[in-house]
JSON list of C-alpha atoms in Angstrom, two decimals:
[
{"chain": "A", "resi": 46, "resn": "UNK", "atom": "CA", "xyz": [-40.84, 59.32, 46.54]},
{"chain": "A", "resi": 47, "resn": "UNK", "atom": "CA", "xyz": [-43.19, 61.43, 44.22]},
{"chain": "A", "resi": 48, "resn": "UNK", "atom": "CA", "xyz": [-42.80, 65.35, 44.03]},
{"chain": "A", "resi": 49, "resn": "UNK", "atom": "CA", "xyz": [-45.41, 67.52, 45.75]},
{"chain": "A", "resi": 50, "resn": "UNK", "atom": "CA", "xyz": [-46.97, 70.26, 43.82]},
{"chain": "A", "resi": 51, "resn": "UNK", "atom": "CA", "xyz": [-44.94, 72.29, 46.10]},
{"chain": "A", "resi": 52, "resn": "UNK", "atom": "CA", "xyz": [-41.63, 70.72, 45.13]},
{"chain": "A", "resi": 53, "resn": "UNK", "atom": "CA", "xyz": [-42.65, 71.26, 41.75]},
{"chain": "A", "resi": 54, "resn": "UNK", "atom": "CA", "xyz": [-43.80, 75.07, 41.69]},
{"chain": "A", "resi": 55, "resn": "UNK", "atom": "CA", "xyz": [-41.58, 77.78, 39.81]},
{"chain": "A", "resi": 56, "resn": "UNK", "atom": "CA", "xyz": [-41.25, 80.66, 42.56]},
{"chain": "A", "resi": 57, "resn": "UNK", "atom": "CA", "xyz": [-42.58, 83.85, 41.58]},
{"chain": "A", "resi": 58, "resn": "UNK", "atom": "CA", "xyz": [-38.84, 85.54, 41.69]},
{"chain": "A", "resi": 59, "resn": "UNK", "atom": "CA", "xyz": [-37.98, 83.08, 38.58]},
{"chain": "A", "resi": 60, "resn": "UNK", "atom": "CA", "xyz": [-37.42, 85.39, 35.30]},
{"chain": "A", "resi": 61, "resn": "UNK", "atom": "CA", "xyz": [-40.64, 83.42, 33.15]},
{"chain": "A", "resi": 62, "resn": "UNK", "atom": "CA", "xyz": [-42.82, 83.07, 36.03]},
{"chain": "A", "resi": 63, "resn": "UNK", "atom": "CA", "xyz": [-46.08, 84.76, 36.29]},
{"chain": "A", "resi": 64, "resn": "UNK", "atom": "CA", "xyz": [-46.48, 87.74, 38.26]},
{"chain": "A", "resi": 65, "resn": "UNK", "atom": "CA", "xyz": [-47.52, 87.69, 41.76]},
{"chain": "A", "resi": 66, "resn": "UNK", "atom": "CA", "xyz": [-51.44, 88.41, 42.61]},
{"chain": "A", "resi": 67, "resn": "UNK", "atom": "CA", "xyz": [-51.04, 91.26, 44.55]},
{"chain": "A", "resi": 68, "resn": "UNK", "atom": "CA", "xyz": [-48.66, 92.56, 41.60]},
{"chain": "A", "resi": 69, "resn": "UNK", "atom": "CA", "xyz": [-52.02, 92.05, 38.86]},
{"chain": "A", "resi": 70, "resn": "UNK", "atom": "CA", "xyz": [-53.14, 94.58, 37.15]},
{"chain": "A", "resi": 71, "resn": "UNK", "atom": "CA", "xyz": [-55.28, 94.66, 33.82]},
{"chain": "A", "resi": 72, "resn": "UNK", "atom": "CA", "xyz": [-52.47, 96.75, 31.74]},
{"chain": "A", "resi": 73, "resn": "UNK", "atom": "CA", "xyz": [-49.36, 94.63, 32.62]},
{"chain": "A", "resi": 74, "resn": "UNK", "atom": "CA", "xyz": [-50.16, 90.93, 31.10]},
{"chain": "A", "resi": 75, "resn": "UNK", "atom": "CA", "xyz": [-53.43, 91.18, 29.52]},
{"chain": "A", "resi": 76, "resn": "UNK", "atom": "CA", "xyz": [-52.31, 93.24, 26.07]},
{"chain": "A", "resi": 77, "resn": "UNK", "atom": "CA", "xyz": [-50.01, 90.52, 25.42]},
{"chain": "A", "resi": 78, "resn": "UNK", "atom": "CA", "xyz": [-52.06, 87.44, 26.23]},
{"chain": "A", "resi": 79, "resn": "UNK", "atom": "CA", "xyz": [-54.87, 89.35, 23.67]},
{"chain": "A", "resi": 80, "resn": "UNK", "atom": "CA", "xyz": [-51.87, 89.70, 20.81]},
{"chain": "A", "resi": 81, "resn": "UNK", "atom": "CA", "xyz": [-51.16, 85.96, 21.72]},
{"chain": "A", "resi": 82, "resn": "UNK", "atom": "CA", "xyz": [-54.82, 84.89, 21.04]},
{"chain": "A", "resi": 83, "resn": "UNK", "atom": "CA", "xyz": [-55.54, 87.79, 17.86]},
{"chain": "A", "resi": 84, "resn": "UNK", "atom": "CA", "xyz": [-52.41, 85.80, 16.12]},
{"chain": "A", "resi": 85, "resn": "UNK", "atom": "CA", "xyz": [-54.27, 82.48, 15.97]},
{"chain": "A", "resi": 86, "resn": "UNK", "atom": "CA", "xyz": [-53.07, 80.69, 19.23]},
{"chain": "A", "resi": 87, "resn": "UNK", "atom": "CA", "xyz": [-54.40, 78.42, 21.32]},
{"chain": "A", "resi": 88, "resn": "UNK", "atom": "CA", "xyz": [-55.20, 79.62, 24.99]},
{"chain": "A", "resi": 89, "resn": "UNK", "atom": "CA", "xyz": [-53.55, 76.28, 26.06]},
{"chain": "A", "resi": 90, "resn": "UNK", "atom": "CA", "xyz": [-50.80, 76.99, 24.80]},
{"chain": "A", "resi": 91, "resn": "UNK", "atom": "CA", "xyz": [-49.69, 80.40, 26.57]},
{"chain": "A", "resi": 92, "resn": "UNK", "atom": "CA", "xyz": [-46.66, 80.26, 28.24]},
{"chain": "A", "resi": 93, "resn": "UNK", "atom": "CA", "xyz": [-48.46, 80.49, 31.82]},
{"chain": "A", "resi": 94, "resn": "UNK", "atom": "CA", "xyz": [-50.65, 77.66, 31.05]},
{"chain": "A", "resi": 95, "resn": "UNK", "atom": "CA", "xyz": [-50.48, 74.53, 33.52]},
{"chain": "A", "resi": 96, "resn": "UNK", "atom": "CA", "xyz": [-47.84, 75.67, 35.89]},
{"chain": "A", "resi": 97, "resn": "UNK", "atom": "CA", "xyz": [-48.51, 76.17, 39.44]},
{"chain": "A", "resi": 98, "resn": "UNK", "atom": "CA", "xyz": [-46.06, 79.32, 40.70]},
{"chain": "A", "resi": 99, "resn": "UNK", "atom": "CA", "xyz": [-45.33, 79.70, 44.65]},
{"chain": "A", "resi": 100, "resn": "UNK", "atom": "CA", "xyz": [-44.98, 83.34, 45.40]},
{"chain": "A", "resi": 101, "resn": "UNK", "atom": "CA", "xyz": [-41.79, 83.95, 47.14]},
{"chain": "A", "resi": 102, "resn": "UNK", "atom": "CA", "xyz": [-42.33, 86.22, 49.64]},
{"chain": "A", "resi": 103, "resn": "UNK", "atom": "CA", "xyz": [-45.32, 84.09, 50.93]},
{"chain": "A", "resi": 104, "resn": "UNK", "atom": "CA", "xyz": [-45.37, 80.68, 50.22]},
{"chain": "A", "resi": 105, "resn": "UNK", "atom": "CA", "xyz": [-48.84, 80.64, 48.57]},
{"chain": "A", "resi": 106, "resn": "UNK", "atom": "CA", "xyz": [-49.19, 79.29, 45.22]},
{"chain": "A", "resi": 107, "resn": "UNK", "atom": "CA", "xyz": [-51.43, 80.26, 42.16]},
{"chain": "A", "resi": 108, "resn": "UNK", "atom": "CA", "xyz": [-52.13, 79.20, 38.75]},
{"chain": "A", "resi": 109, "resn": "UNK", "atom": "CA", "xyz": [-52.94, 80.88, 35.17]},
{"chain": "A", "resi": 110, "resn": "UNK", "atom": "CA", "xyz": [-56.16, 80.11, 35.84]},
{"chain": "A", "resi": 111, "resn": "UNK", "atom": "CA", "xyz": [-56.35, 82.20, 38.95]},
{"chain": "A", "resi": 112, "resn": "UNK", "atom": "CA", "xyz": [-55.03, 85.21, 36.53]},
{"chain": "A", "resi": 113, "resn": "UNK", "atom": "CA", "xyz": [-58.13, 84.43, 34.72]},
{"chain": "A", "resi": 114, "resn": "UNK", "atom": "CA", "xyz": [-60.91, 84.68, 37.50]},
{"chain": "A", "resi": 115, "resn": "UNK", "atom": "CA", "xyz": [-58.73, 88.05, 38.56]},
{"chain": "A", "resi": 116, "resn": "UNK", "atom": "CA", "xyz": [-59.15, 89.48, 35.25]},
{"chain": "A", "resi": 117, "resn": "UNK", "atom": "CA", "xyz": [-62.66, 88.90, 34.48]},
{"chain": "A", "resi": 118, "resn": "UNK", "atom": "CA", "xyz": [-63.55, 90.28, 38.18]},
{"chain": "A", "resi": 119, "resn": "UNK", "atom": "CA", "xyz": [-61.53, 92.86, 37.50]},
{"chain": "A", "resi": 120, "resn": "UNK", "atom": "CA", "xyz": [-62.60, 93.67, 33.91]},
{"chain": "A", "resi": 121, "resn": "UNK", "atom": "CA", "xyz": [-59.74, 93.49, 31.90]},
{"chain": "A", "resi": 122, "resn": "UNK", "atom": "CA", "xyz": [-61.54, 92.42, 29.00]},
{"chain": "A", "resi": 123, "resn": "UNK", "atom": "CA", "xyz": [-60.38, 88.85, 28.93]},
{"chain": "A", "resi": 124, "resn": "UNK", "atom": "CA", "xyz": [-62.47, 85.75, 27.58]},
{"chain": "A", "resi": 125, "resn": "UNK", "atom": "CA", "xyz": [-64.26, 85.15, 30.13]},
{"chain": "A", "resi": 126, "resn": "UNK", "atom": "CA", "xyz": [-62.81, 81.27, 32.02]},
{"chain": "A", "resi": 127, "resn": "UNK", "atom": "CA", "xyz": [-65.58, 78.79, 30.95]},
{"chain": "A", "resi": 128, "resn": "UNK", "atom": "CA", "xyz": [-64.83, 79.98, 27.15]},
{"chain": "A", "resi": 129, "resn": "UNK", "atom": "CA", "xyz": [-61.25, 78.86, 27.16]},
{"chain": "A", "resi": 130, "resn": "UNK", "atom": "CA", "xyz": [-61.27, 75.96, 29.05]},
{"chain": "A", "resi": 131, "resn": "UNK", "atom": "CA", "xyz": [-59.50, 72.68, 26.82]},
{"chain": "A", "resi": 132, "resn": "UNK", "atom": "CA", "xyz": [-63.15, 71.09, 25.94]},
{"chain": "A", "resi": 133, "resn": "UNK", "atom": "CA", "xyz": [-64.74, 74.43, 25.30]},
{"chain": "A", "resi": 134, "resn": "UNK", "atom": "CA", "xyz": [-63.94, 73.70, 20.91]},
{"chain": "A", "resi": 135, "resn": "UNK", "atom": "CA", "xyz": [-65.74, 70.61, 22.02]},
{"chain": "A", "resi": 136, "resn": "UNK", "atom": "CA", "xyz": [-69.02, 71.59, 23.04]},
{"chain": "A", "resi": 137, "resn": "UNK", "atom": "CA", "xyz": [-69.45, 74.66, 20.21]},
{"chain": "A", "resi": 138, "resn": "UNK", "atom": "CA", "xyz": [-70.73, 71.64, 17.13]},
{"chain": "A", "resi": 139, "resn": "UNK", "atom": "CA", "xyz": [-72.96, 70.60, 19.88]},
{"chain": "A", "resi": 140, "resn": "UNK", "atom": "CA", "xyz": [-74.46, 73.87, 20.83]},
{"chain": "A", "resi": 141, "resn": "UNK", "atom": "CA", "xyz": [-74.97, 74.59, 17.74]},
{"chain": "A", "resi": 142, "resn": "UNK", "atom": "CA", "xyz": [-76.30, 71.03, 16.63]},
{"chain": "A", "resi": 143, "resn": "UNK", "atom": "CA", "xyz": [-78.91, 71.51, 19.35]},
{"chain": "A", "resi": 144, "resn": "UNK", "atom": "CA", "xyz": [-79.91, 75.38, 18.86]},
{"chain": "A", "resi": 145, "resn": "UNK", "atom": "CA", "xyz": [-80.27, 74.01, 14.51]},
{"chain": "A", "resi": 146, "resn": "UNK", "atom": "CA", "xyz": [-82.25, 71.21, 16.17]},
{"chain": "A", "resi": 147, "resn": "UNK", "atom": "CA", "xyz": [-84.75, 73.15, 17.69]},
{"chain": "A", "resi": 148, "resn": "UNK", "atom": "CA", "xyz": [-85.36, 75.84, 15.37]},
{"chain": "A", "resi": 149, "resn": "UNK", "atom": "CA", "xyz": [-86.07, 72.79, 12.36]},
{"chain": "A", "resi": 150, "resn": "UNK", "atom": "CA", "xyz": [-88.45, 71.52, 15.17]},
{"chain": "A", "resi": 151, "resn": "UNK", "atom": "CA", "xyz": [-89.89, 74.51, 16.07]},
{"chain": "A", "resi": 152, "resn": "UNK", "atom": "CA", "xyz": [-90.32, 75.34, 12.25]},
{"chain": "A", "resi": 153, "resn": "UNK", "atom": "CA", "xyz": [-91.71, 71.85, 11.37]},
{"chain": "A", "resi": 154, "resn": "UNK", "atom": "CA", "xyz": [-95.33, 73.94, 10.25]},
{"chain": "A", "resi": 155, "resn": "UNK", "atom": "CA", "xyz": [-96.84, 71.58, 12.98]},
{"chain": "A", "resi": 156, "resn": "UNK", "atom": "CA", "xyz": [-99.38, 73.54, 15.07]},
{"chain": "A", "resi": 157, "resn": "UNK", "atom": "CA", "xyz": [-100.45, 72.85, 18.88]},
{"chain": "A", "resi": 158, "resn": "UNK", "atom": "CA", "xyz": [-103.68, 71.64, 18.90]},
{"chain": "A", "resi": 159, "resn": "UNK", "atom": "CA", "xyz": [-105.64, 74.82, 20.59]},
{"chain": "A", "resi": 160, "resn": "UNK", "atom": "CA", "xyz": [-108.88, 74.47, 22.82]},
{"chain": "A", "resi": 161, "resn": "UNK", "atom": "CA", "xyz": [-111.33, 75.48, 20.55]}
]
């Protein structure tokens, strides 16, 4: 029989689980997630990443992620989510590819034909 995400969450009293939510605040884990990304390193690869933690005092469960949309509503000067999601490193050459695109278009010297 498979494992439940349930069965498989690391309770918030554990000694490397994340924090509980109602235990957040901007000064406690955001410093050392900043070092962790000033020194070169991946945001997938922080120690909170893809784990689901079950608080213990109430059963509900929460992710890194949910960290995340905490600290940007809170303003804890985090990257904001959508810039360190896995295929964001992806989607930057073809930003850019497009925004090159259109200025050469835009700068092609062609004219719009006016009225008159």
């Amino acid at each position: 029989m498979a494992q439940s995400v349930g069965d498989q969450a690391i309770p918030s009293d554990q000694d490397d689980a994340l924090d509980e939510p109602e235990t957040w605040n901007c000064t406690r884990i955001q410093p050392e997630y900043s070092r962790w990304l000033d020194d070169g390193n991946s945001p997938q690869s922080w120690r909170y990443v893809g784990k689901t933690y079950r608080d213990a005092d109430t059963g509900e469960f929460y992710t890194w992620q949910d960290w995340l949309e905490w600290a940007e509503d809170a303003g804890c000067g985090v990257a904001p989510v959508e810039e360190i999601l896995p295929f964001a490193p992806l989607l930057a050459p073809a930003i850019t590819a497009l925004g090159v695109g259109g200025l050469l278009s835009s700068s092609s010297g062609a004219r719009p034909m006016s009225p008159g």
